[in-house]
mmCIF file of C-alpha atoms and ligand atoms in Angstrom:
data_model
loop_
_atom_site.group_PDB
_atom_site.id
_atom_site.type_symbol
_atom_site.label_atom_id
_atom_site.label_comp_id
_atom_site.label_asym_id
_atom_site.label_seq_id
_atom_site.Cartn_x
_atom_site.Cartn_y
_atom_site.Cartn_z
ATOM 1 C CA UNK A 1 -13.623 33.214 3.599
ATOM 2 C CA UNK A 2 -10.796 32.159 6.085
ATOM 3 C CA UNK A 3 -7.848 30.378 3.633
ATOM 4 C CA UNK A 4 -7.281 26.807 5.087
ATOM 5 C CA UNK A 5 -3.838 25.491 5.047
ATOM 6 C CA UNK A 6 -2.645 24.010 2.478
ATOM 7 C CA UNK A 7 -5.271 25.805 0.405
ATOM 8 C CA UNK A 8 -5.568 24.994 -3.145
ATOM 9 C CA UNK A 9 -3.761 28.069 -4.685
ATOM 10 C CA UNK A 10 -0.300 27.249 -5.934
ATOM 11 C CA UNK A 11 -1.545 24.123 -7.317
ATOM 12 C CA UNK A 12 -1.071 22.880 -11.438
ATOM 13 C CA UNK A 13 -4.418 23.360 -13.309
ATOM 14 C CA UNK A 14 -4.403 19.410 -13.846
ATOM 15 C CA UNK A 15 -4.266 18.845 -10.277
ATOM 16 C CA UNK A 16 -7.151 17.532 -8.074
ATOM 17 C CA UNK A 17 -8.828 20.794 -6.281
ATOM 18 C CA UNK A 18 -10.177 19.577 -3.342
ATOM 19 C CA UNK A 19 -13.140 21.856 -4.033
ATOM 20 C CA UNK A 20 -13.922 20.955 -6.985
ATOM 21 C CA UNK A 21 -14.598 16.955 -5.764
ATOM 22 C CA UNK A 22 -16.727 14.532 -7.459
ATOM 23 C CA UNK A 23 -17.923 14.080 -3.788
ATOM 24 C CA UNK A 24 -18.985 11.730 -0.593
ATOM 25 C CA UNK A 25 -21.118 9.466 -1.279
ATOM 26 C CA UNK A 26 -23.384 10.404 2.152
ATOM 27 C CA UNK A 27 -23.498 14.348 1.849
ATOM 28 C CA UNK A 28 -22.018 16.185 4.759
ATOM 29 C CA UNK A 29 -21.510 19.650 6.010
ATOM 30 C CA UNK A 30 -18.186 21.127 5.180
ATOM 31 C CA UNK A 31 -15.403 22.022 7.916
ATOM 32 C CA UNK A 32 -14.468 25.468 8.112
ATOM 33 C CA UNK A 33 -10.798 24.435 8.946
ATOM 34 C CA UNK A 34 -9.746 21.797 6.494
ATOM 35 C CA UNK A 35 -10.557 20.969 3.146
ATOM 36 C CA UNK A 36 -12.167 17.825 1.492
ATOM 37 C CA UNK A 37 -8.516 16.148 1.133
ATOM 38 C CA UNK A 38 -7.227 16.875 4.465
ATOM 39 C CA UNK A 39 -10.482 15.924 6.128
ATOM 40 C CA UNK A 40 -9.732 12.641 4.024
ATOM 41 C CA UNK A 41 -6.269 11.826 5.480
ATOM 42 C CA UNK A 42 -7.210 12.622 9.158
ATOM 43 C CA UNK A 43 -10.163 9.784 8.957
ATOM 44 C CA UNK A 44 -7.678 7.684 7.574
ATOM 45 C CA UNK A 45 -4.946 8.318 10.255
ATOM 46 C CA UNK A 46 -7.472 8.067 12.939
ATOM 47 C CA UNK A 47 -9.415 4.481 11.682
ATOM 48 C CA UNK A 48 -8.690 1.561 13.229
ATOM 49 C CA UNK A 49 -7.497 -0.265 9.851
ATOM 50 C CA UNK A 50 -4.688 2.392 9.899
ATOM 51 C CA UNK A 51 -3.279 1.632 13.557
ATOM 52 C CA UNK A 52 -3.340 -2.360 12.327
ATOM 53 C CA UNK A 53 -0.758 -1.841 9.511
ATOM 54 C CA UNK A 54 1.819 -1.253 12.434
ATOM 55 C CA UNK A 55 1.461 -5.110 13.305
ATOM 56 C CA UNK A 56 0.766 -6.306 9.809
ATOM 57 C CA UNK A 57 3.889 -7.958 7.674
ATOM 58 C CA UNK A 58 5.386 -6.169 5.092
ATOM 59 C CA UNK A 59 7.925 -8.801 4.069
ATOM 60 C CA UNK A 60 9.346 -9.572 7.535
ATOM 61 C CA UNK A 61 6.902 -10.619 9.811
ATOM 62 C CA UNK A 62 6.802 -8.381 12.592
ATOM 63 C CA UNK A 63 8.307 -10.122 15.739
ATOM 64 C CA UNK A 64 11.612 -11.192 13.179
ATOM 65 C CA UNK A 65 13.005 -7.822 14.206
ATOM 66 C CA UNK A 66 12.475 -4.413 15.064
ATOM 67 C CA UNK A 67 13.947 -2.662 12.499
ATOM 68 C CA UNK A 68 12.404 -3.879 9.805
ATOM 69 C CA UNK A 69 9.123 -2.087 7.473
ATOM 70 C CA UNK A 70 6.340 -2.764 8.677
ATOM 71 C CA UNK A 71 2.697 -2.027 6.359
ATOM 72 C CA UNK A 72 2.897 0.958 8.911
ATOM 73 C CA UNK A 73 6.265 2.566 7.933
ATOM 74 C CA UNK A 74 5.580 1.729 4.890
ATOM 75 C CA UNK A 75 2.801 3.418 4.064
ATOM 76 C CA UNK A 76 4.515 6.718 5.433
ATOM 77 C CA UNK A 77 7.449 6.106 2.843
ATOM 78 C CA UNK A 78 5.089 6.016 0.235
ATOM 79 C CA UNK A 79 3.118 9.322 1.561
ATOM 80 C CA UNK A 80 6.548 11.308 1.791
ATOM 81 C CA UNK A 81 8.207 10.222 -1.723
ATOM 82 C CA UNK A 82 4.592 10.863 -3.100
ATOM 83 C CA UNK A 83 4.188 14.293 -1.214
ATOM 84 C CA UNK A 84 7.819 15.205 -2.317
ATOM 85 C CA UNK A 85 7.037 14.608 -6.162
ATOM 86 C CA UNK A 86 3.150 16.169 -5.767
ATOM 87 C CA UNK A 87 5.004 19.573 -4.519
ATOM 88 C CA UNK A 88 7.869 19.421 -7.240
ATOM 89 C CA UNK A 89 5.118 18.972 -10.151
ATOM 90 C CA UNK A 90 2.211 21.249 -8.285
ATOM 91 C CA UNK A 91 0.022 18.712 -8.083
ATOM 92 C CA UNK A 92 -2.346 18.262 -4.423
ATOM 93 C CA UNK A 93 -0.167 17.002 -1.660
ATOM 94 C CA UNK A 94 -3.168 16.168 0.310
ATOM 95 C CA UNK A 95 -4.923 13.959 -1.597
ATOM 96 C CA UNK A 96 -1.828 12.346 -2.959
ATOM 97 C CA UNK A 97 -1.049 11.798 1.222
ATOM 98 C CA UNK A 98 -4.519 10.241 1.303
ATOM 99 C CA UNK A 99 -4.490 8.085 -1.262
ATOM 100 C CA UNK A 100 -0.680 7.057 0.551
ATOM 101 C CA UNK A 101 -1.779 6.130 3.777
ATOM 102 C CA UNK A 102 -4.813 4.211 2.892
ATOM 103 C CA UNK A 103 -3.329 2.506 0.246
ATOM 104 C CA UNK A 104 -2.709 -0.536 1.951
ATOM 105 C CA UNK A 105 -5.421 -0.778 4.755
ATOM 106 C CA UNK A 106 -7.038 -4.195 3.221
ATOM 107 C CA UNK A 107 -3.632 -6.185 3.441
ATOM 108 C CA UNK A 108 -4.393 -9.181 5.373
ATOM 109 C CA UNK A 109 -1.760 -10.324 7.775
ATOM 110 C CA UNK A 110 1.365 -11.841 6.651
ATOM 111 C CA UNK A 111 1.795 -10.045 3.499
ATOM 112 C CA UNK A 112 1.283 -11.547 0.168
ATOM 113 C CA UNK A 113 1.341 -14.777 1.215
ATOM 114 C CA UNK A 114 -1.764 -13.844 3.736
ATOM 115 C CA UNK A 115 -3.820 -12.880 1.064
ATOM 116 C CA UNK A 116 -2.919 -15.607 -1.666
ATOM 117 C CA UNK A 117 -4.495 -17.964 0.868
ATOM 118 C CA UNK A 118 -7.638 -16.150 1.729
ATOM 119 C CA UNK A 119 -7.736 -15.449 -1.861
ATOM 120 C CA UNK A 120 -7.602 -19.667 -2.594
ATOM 121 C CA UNK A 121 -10.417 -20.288 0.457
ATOM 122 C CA UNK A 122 -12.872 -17.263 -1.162
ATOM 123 C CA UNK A 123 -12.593 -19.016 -4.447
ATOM 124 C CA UNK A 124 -16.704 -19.952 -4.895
ATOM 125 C CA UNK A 125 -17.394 -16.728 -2.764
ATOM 126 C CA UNK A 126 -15.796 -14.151 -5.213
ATOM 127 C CA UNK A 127 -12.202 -14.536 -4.643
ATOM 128 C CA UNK A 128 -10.696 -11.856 -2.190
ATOM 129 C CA UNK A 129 -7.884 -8.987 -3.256
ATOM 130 C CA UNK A 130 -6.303 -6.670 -0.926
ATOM 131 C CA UNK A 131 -6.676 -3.841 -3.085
ATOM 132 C CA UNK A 132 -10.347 -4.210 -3.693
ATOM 133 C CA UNK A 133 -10.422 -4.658 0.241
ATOM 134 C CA UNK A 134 -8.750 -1.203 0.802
ATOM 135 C CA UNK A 135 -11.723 0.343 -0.571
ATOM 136 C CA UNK A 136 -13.918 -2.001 1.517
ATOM 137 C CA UNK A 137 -12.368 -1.279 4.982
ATOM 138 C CA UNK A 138 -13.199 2.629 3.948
ATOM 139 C CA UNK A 139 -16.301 2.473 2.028
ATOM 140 C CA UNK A 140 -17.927 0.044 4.678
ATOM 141 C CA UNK A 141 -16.266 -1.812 7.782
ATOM 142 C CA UNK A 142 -14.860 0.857 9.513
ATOM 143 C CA UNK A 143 -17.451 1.778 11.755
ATOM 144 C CA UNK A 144 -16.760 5.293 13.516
ATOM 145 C CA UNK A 145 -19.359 7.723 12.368
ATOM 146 C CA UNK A 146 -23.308 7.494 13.614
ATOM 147 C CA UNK A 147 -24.272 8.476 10.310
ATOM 148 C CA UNK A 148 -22.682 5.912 7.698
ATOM 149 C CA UNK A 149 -20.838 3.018 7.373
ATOM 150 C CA UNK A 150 -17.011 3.571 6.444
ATOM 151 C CA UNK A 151 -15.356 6.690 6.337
ATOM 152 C CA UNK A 152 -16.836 8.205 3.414
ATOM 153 C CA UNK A 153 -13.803 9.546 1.726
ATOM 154 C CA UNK A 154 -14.232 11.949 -1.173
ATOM 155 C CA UNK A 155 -14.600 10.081 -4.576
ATOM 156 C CA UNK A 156 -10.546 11.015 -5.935
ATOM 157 C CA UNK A 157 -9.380 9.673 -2.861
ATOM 158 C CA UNK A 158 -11.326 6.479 -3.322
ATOM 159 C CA UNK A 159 -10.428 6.158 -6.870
ATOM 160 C CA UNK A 160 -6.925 6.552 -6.157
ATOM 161 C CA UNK A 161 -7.226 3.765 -3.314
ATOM 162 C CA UNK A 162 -8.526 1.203 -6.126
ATOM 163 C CA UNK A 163 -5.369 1.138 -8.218
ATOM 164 C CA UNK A 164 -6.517 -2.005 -10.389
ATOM 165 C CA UNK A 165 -9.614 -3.512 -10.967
ATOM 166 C CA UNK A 166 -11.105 -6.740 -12.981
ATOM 167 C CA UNK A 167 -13.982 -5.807 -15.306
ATOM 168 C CA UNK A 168 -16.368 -8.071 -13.984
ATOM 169 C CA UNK A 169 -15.732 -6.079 -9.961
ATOM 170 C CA UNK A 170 -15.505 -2.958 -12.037
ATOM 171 C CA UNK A 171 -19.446 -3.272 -12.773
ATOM 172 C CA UNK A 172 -20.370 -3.848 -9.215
ATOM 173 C CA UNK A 173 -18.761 -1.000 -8.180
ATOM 174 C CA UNK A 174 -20.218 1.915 -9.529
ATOM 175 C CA UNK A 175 -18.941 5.080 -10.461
ATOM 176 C CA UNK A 176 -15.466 4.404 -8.271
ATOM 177 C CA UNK A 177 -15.200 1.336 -11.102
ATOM 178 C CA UNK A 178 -16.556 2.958 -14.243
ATOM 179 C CA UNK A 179 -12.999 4.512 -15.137
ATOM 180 C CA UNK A 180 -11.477 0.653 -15.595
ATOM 181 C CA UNK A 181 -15.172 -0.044 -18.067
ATOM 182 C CA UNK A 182 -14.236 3.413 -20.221
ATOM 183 C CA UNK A 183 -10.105 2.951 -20.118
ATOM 184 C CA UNK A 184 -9.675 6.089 -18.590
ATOM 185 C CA UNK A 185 -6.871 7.353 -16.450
ATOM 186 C CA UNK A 186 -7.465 8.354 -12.810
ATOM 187 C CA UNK A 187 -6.424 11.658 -11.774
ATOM 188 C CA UNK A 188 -2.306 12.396 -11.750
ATOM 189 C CA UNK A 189 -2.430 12.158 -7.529
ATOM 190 C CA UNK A 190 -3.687 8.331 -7.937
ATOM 191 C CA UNK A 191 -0.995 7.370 -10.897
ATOM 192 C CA UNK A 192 1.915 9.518 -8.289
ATOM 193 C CA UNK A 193 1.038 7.123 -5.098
ATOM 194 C CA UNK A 194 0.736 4.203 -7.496
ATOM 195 C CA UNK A 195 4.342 4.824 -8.523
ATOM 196 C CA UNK A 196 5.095 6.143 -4.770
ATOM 197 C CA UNK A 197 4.819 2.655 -3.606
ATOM 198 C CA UNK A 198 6.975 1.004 -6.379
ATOM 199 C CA UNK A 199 10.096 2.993 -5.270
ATOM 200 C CA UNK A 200 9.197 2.581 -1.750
ATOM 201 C CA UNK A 201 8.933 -1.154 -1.299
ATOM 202 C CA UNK A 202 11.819 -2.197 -3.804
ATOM 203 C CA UNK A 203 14.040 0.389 -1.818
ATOM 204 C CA UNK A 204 13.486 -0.066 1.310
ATOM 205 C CA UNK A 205 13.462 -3.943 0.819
ATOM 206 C CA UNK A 206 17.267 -3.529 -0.768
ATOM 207 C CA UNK A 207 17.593 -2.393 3.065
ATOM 208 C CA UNK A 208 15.620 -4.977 4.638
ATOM 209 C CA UNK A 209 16.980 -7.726 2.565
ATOM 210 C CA UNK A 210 20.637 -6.900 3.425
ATOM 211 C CA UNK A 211 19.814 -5.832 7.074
ATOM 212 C CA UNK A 212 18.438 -9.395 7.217
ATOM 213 C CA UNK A 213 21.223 -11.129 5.828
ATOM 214 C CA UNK A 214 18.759 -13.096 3.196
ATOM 215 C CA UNK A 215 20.399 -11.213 0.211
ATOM 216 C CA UNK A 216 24.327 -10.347 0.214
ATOM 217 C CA UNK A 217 25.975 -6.765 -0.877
ATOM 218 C CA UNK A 218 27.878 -9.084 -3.294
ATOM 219 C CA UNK A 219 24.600 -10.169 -4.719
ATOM 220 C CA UNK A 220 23.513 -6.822 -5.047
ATOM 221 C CA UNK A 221 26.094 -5.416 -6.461
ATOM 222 C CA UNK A 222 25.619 -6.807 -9.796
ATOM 223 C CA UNK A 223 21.883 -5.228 -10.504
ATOM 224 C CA UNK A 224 22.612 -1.740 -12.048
ATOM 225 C CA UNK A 225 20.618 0.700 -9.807
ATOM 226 C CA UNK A 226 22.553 -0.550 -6.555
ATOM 227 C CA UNK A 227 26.055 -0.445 -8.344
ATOM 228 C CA UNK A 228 25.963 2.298 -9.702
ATOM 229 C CA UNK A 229 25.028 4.406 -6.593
ATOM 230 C CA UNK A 230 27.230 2.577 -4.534
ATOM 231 C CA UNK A 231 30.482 3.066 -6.822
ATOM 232 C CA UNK A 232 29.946 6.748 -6.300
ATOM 233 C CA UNK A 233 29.259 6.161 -2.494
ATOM 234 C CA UNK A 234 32.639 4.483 -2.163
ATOM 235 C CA UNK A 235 34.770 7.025 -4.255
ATOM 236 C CA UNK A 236 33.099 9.799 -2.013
ATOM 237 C CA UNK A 237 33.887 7.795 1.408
ATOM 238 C CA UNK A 238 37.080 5.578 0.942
ATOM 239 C CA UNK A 239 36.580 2.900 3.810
ATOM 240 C CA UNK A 240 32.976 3.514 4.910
ATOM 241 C CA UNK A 241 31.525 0.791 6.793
ATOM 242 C CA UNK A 242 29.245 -1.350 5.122
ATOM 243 C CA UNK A 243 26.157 -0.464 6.558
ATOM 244 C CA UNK A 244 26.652 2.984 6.056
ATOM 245 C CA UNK A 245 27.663 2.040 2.378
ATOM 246 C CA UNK A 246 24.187 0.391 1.889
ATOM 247 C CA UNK A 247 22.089 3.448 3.905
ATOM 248 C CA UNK A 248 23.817 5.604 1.693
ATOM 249 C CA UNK A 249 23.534 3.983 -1.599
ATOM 250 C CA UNK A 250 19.917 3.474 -0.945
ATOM 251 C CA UNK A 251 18.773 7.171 -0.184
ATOM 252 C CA UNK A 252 20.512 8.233 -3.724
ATOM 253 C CA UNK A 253 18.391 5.479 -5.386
ATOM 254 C CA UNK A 254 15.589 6.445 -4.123
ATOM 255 C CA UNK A 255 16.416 10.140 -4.606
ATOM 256 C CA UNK A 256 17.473 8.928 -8.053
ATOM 257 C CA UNK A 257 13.963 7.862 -8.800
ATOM 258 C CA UNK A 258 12.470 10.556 -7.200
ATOM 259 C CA UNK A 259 14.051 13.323 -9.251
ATOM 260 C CA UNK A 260 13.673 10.965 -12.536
ATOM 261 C CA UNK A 261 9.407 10.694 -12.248
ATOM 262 C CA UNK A 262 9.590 14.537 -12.137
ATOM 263 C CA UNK A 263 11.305 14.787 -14.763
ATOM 264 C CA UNK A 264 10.125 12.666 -16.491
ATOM 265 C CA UNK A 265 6.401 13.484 -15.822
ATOM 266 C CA UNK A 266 6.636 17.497 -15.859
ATOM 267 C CA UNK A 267 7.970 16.248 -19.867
ATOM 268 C CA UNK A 268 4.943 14.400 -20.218
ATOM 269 C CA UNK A 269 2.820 16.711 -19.110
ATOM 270 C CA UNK A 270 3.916 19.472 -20.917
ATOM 271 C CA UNK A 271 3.759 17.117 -24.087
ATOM 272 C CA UNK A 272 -0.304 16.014 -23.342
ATOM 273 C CA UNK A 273 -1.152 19.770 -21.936
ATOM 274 C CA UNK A 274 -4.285 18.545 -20.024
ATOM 275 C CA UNK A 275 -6.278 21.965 -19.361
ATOM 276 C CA UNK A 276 -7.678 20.443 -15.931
ATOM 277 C CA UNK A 277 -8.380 17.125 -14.122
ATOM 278 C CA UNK A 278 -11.054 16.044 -17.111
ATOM 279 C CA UNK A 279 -8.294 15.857 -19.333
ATOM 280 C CA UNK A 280 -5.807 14.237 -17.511
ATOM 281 C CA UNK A 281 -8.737 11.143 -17.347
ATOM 282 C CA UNK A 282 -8.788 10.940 -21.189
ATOM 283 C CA UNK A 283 -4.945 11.505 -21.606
ATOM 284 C CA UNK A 284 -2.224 8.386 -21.331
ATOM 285 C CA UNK A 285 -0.651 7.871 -17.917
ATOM 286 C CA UNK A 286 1.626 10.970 -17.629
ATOM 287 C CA UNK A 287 2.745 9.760 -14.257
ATOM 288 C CA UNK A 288 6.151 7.683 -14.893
ATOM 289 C CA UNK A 289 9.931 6.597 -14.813
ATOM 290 C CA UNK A 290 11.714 7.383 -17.902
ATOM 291 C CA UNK A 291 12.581 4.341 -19.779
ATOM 292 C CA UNK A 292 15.884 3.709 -18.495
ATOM 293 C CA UNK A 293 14.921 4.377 -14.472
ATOM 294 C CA UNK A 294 12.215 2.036 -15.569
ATOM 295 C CA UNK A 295 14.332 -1.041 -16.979
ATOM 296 C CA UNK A 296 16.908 -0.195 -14.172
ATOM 297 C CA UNK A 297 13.553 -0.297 -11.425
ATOM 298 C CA UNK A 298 12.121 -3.504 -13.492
ATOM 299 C CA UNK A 299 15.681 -5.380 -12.916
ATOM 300 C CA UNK A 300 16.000 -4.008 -8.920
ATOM 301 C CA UNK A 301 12.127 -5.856 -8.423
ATOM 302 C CA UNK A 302 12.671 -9.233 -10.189
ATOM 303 C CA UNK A 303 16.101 -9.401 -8.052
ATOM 304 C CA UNK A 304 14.034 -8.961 -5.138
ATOM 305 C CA UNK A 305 11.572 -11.437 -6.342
ATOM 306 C CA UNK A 306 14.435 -14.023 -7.107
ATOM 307 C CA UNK A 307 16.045 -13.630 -4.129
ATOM 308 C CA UNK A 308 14.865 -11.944 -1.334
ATOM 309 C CA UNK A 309 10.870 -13.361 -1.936
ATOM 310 C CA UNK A 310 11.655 -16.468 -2.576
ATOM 311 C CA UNK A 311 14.583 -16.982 -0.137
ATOM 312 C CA UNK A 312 13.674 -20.285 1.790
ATOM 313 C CA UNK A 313 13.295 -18.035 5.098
ATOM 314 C CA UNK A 314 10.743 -16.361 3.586
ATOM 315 C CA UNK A 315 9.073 -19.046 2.008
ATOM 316 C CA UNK A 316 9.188 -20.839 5.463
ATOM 317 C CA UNK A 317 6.899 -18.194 6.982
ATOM 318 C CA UNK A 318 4.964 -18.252 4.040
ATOM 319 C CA UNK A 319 3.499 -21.453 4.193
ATOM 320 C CA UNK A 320 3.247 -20.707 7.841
ATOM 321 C CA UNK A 321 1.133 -17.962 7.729
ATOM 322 C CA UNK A 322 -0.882 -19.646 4.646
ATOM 323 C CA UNK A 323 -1.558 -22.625 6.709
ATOM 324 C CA UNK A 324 -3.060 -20.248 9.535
ATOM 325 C CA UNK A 325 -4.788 -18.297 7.373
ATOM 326 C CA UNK A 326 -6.405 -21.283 5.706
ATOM 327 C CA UNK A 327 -7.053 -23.257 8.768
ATOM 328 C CA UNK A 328 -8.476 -20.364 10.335
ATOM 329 C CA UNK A 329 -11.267 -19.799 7.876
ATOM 330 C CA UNK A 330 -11.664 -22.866 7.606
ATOM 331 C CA UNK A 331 -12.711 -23.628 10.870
ATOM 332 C CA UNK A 332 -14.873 -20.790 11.149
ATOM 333 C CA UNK A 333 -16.752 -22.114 7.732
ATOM 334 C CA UNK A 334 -17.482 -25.148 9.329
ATOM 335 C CA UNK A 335 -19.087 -23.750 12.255
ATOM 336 C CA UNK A 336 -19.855 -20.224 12.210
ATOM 337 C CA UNK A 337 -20.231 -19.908 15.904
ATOM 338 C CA UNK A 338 -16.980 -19.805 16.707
ATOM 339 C CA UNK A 339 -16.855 -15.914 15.136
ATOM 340 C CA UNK A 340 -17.368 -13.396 17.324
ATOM 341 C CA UNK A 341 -21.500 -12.238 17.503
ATOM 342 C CA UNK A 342 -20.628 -9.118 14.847
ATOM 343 C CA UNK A 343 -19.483 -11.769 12.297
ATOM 344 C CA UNK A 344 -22.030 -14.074 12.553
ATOM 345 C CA UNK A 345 -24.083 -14.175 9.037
ATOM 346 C CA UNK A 346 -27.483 -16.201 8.223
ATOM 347 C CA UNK A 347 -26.472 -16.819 4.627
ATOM 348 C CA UNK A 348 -23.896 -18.662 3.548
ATOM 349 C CA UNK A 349 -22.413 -16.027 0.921
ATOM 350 C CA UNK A 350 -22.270 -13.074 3.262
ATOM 351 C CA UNK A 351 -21.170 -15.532 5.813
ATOM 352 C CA UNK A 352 -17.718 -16.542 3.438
ATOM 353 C CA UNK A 353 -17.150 -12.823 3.365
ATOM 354 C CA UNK A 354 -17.667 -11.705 6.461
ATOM 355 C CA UNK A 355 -15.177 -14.265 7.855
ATOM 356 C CA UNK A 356 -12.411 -12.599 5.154
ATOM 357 C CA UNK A 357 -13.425 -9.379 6.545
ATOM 358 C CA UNK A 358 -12.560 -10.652 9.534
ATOM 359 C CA UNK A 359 -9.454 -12.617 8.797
ATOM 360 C CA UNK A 360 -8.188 -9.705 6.711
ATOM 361 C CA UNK A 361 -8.559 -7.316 9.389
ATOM 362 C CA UNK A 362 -6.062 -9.294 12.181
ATOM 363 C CA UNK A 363 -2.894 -8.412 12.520
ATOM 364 C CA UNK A 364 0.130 -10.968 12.515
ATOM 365 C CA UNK A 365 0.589 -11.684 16.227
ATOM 366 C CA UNK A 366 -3.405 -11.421 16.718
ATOM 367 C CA UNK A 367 -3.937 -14.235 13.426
ATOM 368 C CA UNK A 368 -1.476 -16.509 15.265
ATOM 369 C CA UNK A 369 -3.022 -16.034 18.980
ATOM 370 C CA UNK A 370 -6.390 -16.633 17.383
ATOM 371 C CA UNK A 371 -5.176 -19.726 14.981
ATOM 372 C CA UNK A 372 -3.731 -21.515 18.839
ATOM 373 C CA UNK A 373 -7.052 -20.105 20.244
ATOM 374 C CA UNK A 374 -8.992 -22.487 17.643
ATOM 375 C CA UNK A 375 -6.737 -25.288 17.773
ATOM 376 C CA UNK A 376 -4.926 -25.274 20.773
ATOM 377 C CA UNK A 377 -6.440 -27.451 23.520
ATOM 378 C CA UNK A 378 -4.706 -25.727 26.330
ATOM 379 C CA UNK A 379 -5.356 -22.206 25.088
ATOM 380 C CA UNK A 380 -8.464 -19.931 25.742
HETATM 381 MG MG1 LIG B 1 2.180 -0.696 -0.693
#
């Protein structure tokens, strides 16, 4: 047999072996070229959801600037600090990649506050959560293959998607819910992008949140991760520009973190000894900070919360983008012929969630031309 790239030798006997899967949930053929993981991440990178997250809001709202994240970039911070720590601790790059870039395909447009309000109009239609809606857009809407619907992504790859789950969804969804029913941990490439994501948003939003002006070096300076790094910075490069001082403080914070969950988890592993990926489901999380990177990382996000989150600039766009969201499915509740034919529903439950299907899956700038499409009398 031909060896495909990135083949599975080399890898930790705890890590995910791509042919040893739990498996698609349509059967199909295997490629001679790729295996089960890499197919995985190419379907991902080539769905429609995944060429969205360039025009979906991080915490800036797209047209506020150029520069800043968006769910795109994003998502390909998360993929590289996760691939970096799956290579350090031999665990499977691809699926950890995977799990990366699909991690946030269900956002809705304009972030958090985007979702609270579809969230608030789903209420008596089963509420609606954007990680739950990850697994939707690639177990069912997107519709590429003549076979299925979705994308039909190996089982670890969906299980590492779902990263949290109520009991009551848990039961309706199978065996991708059963782990959340039996307490059991999903496999260590799920808990790495998991953990991937934490040091990628609250870093990269130290750099956003300065480059914006809404939160001040001087503000920064007094949470612990950010002074520390940038003492050093400064007694390396007397007078370096401030910009540079904040670039550079950053990358060693997140290289800080980086080195610290490999260290931290190759200790943990070697403590718990899992033989293979069986065990690693019955052992405790073995994927994490130590405790000091983790108060240090705990202080860094409720800073951001405080003041970057909640800065009046942000909470202005908020509201906006709440008061789209919420006027938009509203409207289309009240007269389901304004939808689009492929949305239209004869019941009234399917109907509710086919509309958050659809909201969920606009962009920013295509939410706001549809909101003055619906409301504005000279607009068609
Ligand atoms: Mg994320």
């Amino acid at each position: 047999m031909t060896r495909k790239s990135g083949s599975t030798s080399g890898l930790a006997p705890y890590a995910a072996q791509a042919a040893g899967s739990a498996g698609r949930r349509h059967a199909e053929p295997t490629s001679s070229t790729r295996n089960d993981f890499q197919r995985d991440r190419d379907r991902i990178v080539h769905s429609t959801a995944f060429r969205r997250l360039e025009y979906k809001t991080q915490v800036f709202v797209n047209h506020e600037g150029d520069l800043f994240r968006t769910r795109l970039t994003h998502s390909l911070e998360v993929a590289q600090i996760a691939r970096s720590i799956a290579r350090n601790l031999r665990l499977n790059e691809d699926l950890v990649e995977a799990i990366s870039l699909a991690h946030d395909l269900g956002h809705t447009p304009f972030g958090h506050a985007g979702q609270d309000a579809l969230n608030l109009c789903m209420k008596s239609a089963g509420g609606f959560e954007h990680n739950l809606q990850s697994l939707r857009v690639v177990d069912e809407l997107e519709e590429r293959y003549g076979a299925f619907n979705g994308l039909n992504l190996c089982f670890e790859t969906r299980e590492g998607i779902l990263k949290h789950c109520s009991i009551k969804q848990a039961r309706l969804l199978g065996e991708v819910g059963a782990r959340f029913l039996q307490k059991r941990q999903p496999s260590l490439e799920a808990q790495l992008a998991n953990l991937a994501d934490e040091i990628a948003y609250n870093n990269h939003d130290v750099d956003d949140g300065l480059r914006s002006g809404l939160i001040t070096l001087d503000q920064i300076m007094q949470i612990d991760l950010f002074a520390r790094h940038s003492r050093v910075v400064e007694k390396e490069f007397r007078d370096i520009a401030p910009r540079r001082l904040i670039l550079e403080t950053v990358r060693r914070m997140v290289n800080f973190l980086i080195v610290d969950v490999i260290e931290t988890s190759s200790a943990l592993i070697a403590a718990a000894q899992p033989a293979d990926l069986a065990a690693v489901r019955l052992a405790p999380p073995l994927i994490a900070f130590s405790t000091g990177a983790r108060t240090e990382a705990n202080e860094l996000k409720k800073f951001l919360h405080d003041n970057l989150y909640r800065h009046y600039r942000v909470q202005r766009m908020a509201t906006k983008a709440q008061r789209i969201v919420t006027e938009l499915f509203d409207a289309f509740h009240a007269d389901a012929r304004l939808l689009p034919g492929d949305y239209q529903r004869s019941d009234s439950s399917s109907q509710a969630r086919a509309i958050a299907d659809y909201i969920a899956g606009m962009t920013d700038r295509y939410a706001m031309r549809e909101h003055r499409r619906l409301f504005a009398v000279d607009e068609i």
